[in-house]
XYZ file of C-alpha atoms in Angstrom:
348
model
C 21.865 17.948 13.776
C 22.219 14.439 15.181
C 19.540 11.733 14.980
C 19.272 7.996 15.349
C 17.728 7.416 11.912
C 17.433 9.135 8.559
C 14.309 7.809 6.839
C 14.325 8.318 3.067
C 10.844 8.514 1.589
C 7.448 9.097 3.204
C 4.967 6.913 1.411
C 3.138 4.312 3.477
C 6.434 2.519 4.291
C 8.330 5.619 5.443
C 5.285 6.930 7.287
C 4.862 3.732 9.264
C 8.539 3.245 10.008
C 9.049 6.826 11.219
C 5.887 6.563 13.351
C 7.059 3.377 15.043
C 10.642 4.543 15.582
C 9.423 7.747 17.221
C 7.060 5.728 19.420
C 10.065 3.628 20.425
C 11.855 6.771 21.639
C 14.221 7.136 18.697
C 15.029 10.387 16.906
C 14.469 10.587 13.164
C 14.826 12.881 10.189
C 12.557 12.113 7.237
C 13.868 13.150 3.806
C 11.123 13.266 1.212
C 10.395 15.318 -1.887
C 6.730 16.039 -2.704
C 5.369 13.838 -5.475
C 1.679 13.840 -6.337
C 1.724 10.537 -8.223
C 3.640 8.400 -5.750
C 2.326 4.840 -5.531
C 0.997 5.442 -2.013
C -0.959 8.561 -2.986
C -2.417 7.023 -6.148
C -3.433 3.799 -4.368
C -6.960 3.371 -2.991
C -5.669 1.803 0.235
C -7.923 -1.260 -0.008
C -7.476 -4.032 2.544
C -8.921 -7.271 1.153
C -8.451 -10.547 3.038
C -8.730 -12.850 0.011
C -7.270 -12.888 -3.471
C -6.882 -15.009 -6.572
C -9.257 -17.374 -8.313
C -9.134 -19.737 -5.338
C -9.934 -16.918 -2.905
C -6.995 -17.709 -0.676
C -6.501 -15.881 2.604
C -3.586 -13.439 2.440
C -0.245 -14.246 4.062
C -0.586 -13.885 7.867
C -3.651 -11.775 7.158
C -5.346 -12.018 10.559
C -2.150 -10.996 12.361
C -1.460 -8.135 9.975
C -5.024 -6.817 9.946
C -5.540 -6.903 13.699
C -2.376 -4.894 14.209
C -3.049 -2.506 11.302
C -6.562 -1.636 12.483
C -5.296 -0.743 15.956
C -2.385 1.228 14.545
C -4.548 3.291 12.198
C -7.019 4.101 14.968
C -4.154 5.197 17.205
C -2.813 7.433 14.438
C -6.266 8.898 13.806
C -6.487 9.884 17.454
C -2.985 11.326 17.588
C -3.319 13.241 14.318
C -6.933 14.328 14.869
C -7.782 12.992 11.436
C -10.015 10.316 9.916
C -8.717 7.937 7.259
C -9.421 4.314 8.299
C -12.807 2.791 7.439
C -13.936 -0.800 7.813
C -16.313 -1.567 4.956
C -17.727 -4.497 3.044
C -16.388 -5.605 -0.313
C -19.228 -6.480 -2.666
C -17.544 -9.096 -4.848
C -19.419 -9.543 -8.110
C -18.995 -13.101 -9.365
C -17.833 -13.082 -13.015
C -18.234 -16.834 -13.544
C -19.760 -20.033 -12.256
C -16.284 -21.208 -11.223
C -15.677 -18.250 -8.908
C -19.173 -18.491 -7.488
C -18.531 -22.134 -6.620
C -15.127 -21.305 -5.094
C -16.652 -18.548 -2.958
C -19.431 -20.747 -1.619
C -16.909 -23.477 -0.782
C -14.766 -20.980 1.122
C -17.646 -19.567 3.180
C -17.432 -22.055 6.089
C -13.624 -21.771 6.200
C -13.504 -18.020 6.898
C -16.870 -17.164 8.475
C -15.589 -13.944 10.078
C -14.330 -12.605 6.742
C -16.651 -14.060 4.108
C -20.007 -12.763 5.279
C -22.324 -14.391 2.790
C -23.358 -15.073 -0.756
C -26.168 -13.121 -2.468
C -27.512 -15.238 -5.340
C -29.807 -12.561 -6.767
C -27.569 -9.627 -5.722
C -30.689 -7.508 -5.337
C -28.948 -4.733 -3.379
C -27.252 -3.351 -6.492
C -29.411 -4.877 -9.230
C -30.349 -1.520 -10.840
C -26.710 -0.475 -11.219
C -24.509 -3.570 -11.594
C -24.404 -6.509 -14.021
C -24.236 -9.542 -11.701
C -25.264 -12.681 -13.585
C -23.651 -15.032 -11.056
C -24.572 -13.153 -7.918
C -22.188 -11.558 -5.435
C -20.282 -12.390 -2.290
C -19.811 -10.109 0.706
C -16.302 -9.876 2.183
C -15.235 -7.916 5.246
C -12.529 -5.413 4.300
C -11.362 -1.853 4.878
C -9.841 1.179 3.238
C -7.098 3.543 4.330
C -7.377 7.013 2.797
C -3.672 7.389 2.158
C -4.069 10.837 0.632
C -5.293 11.969 4.070
C -2.958 9.923 6.299
C 0.316 10.699 4.522
C -0.153 14.501 4.346
C -1.313 14.568 7.988
C 1.842 12.740 9.103
C 3.986 14.934 6.853
C 2.560 18.019 8.576
C 3.314 16.513 11.996
C 6.916 15.853 10.929
C 7.199 19.391 9.549
C 5.775 20.931 12.716
C 8.299 18.912 14.746
C 11.197 20.135 12.590
C 12.156 16.631 11.461
C 11.227 16.771 7.760
C 13.710 17.661 5.024
C 11.649 18.506 1.959
C 13.938 17.231 -0.812
C 14.980 14.094 -2.623
C 18.044 12.589 -1.000
C 21.168 12.938 -3.148
C 23.281 9.781 -2.638
C 26.425 11.772 -3.500
C 25.977 13.658 -0.223
C 25.517 10.519 1.880
C 28.803 9.557 3.530
C 29.430 6.433 5.579
C 31.421 6.962 8.775
C 32.812 4.701 11.474
C 29.728 5.209 13.643
C 26.968 5.726 11.068
C 26.331 8.129 8.208
C 26.283 11.845 7.522
C 24.005 13.650 5.080
C 24.763 17.310 4.615
C 24.898 18.582 8.211
C 23.033 15.619 9.711
C 24.690 12.744 11.568
C 22.788 9.490 12.071
C 23.398 5.977 13.306
C 21.521 4.542 10.342
C 19.838 5.529 7.107
C 16.882 3.468 5.878
C 15.500 3.749 2.358
C 11.702 3.646 1.993
C 11.484 5.229 -1.454
C 9.270 2.712 -3.169
C 10.198 1.843 -6.751
C 12.906 4.547 -6.819
C 15.072 2.604 -4.391
C 16.061 0.129 -7.109
C 18.209 2.840 -8.695
C 20.564 2.957 -5.710
C 23.657 0.783 -6.136
C 23.278 -0.781 -2.684
C 19.961 -2.395 -3.650
C 20.275 -2.952 -7.401
C 21.011 -6.648 -6.833
C 17.566 -7.341 -5.387
C 15.085 -8.964 -7.756
C 12.894 -5.939 -8.327
C 9.673 -6.413 -10.278
C 8.050 -2.960 -10.267
C 4.642 -2.711 -11.884
C 2.922 0.318 -13.322
C -0.642 0.830 -12.232
C -3.228 3.139 -13.763
C -6.598 4.163 -12.342
C -9.547 6.317 -13.310
C -11.582 8.686 -11.195
C -15.197 8.347 -12.271
C -18.585 9.766 -11.397
C -21.609 7.455 -11.503
C -24.696 9.701 -11.238
C -27.239 8.426 -8.732
C -25.009 5.649 -7.396
C -23.743 6.187 -3.858
C -22.499 3.451 -1.533
C -19.979 2.903 1.243
C -19.125 -0.573 -0.090
C -16.146 -1.436 -2.253
C -17.409 -2.950 -5.512
C -15.136 -5.542 -7.094
C -15.289 -7.485 -10.337
C -12.473 -7.308 -12.919
C -12.261 -3.673 -11.867
C -12.582 -2.305 -8.325
C -14.659 0.726 -7.385
C -13.675 2.455 -4.142
C -15.985 5.174 -2.787
C -14.491 8.675 -2.580
C -17.621 10.469 -1.402
C -20.944 11.085 -3.123
C -21.004 9.603 -6.624
C -17.191 9.776 -7.079
C -15.184 6.523 -7.279
C -11.601 5.376 -7.668
C -11.674 2.748 -10.438
C -8.706 0.459 -10.949
C -6.245 -0.791 -11.311
C -4.108 -2.075 -14.166
C -0.742 -3.875 -14.074
C 2.086 -3.376 -16.574
C 5.669 -4.581 -16.114
C 7.216 -3.188 -19.295
C 6.173 0.478 -19.139
C 8.720 2.318 -16.970
C 7.302 5.844 -16.970
C 4.563 7.246 -14.738
C 2.361 8.789 -17.425
C -1.258 7.723 -17.961
C -1.864 5.948 -21.277
C -4.867 5.719 -23.631
C -4.467 1.933 -23.860
C -4.881 1.424 -20.117
C -7.796 3.851 -20.008
C -9.497 1.714 -22.648
C -8.857 -1.392 -20.560
C -10.280 0.219 -17.436
C -13.339 1.486 -19.298
C -13.937 -2.003 -20.671
C -14.057 -3.215 -17.058
C -16.496 -0.447 -16.165
C -18.776 -1.338 -19.066
C -18.792 -5.004 -17.986
C -19.698 -4.024 -14.421
C -22.109 -1.102 -14.754
C -25.620 -0.942 -16.182
C -25.661 2.849 -15.882
C -23.667 5.698 -17.454
C -20.485 7.013 -15.891
C -18.160 9.961 -16.464
C -14.351 9.800 -16.365
C -13.042 12.855 -14.501
C -9.387 11.878 -14.129
C -6.667 9.307 -14.819
C -3.624 8.608 -12.636
C -0.559 6.373 -12.920
C 2.232 5.299 -10.571
C 4.903 2.606 -10.195
C 4.374 0.034 -7.458
C 7.447 -1.229 -5.562
C 7.589 -5.006 -5.509
C 10.009 -7.893 -5.792
C 9.785 -11.216 -7.564
C 9.294 -12.902 -4.180
C 6.074 -10.882 -3.635
C 7.129 -10.080 -0.091
C 8.403 -6.895 1.559
C 12.129 -6.566 2.175
C 13.811 -4.996 5.188
C 17.032 -4.976 7.153
C 20.495 -3.475 7.240
C 22.984 -4.460 4.552
C 25.340 -7.214 5.733
C 28.453 -5.363 4.555
C 27.145 -1.848 5.318
C 25.412 -1.983 8.719
C 24.504 1.706 8.691
C 22.508 1.439 5.418
C 19.152 -0.312 5.369
C 15.896 -0.757 3.493
C 12.184 -1.016 4.291
C 10.373 -1.491 1.017
C 8.548 -3.724 -1.467
C 5.026 -3.501 -0.017
C 3.531 -3.859 -3.516
C -0.274 -3.824 -3.619
C -0.623 -4.771 0.076
C 0.988 -1.738 1.680
C -2.067 -0.675 3.688
C -2.343 -4.060 5.398
C 1.367 -4.979 5.591
C 3.161 -1.736 6.459
C 1.946 -1.170 10.055
C 2.874 -4.628 11.343
C 6.064 -4.799 9.305
C 7.205 -1.405 10.599
C 6.626 -2.555 14.173
C 8.469 -5.806 13.432
C 11.421 -3.954 11.889
C 11.557 -1.508 14.807
C 11.851 -4.306 17.366
C 14.580 -5.845 15.221
C 16.512 -2.571 15.060
C 16.183 -1.657 18.722
C 15.844 -5.013 20.492
C 17.667 -7.295 18.029
C 14.567 -9.453 17.545
C 15.192 -11.649 14.467
C 13.359 -10.685 11.312
C 10.947 -13.047 9.625
C 12.985 -15.054 7.135
C 10.564 -14.163 4.323
C 11.397 -10.433 4.572
C 15.004 -10.364 5.809
C 17.331 -8.748 3.269
C 20.146 -11.035 4.407
C 18.314 -13.937 2.782
C 18.871 -12.318 -0.635
C 22.628 -12.389 -0.129
C 22.571 -16.140 0.469
C 21.124 -16.876 -2.983
């Protein structure tokens, strides 16, 4: 078998890169082993334009979001599936300081910050909201629908190898790489946190973080809005919610822990006035770097080996545009943004 690209990993990064390369007329083989607790499948897929105590607009957010929304709608049509939903984020104000910051930001981002609700009457019976709430325009991507749908399309097309790539079987050649019986011009690693174990990328400043979430039922409470305070509730249908997430940088395994469950439940108790039931707990390792930016490109000294990774907590908003950007770089030699170019790491 001969292809242009071997894509290693099919989380949100590998999904988007393989989608864009195929759209560009390239041939691909995706190598991916099933893993129920991958970061992409555990994530809620929230797209939130603002973050931090100062409610700052995300890096190039308007560019990224405009492209991502169009890309997801295109994929929905092609895959005959539904997974992208624009929805409001009901941001419960935990303090006077954040309430003041939100109201000051309102005139700066009128298309994204939709208003402030001082009495927060909409959810008064269910939520503790002593400082009111702000309404932010956001979205969710149901990654546990998108990723399996794209995996099935790859499988049906005969371009999915259902295994974890063994680096011992990857051989560099004068005109690319071979893996088992497959020849390719390039191999690109999109394996999330696992990519840091490969010797080619161990020198990058990885800062993986473990995240844990709860699945909870809140009887009688049903909404299409995302609810955010110290904890975020993302609707899953009916009275079921994704509730998360935690951050831990010193816990390397992917097992749920009692300590993080306690922390999440503390957040639920601060937010909710009504009872809830925990029906599940999940954990995964997020791929991120100290620079808090994605990384992509071919290695300077190994031009057939590349990376597309490090989406962190922003994968749903970043990955579509970044995959398109990387594809034009690979096929049209368009320069990469300096902030994400792997060559910048070799200058430091």
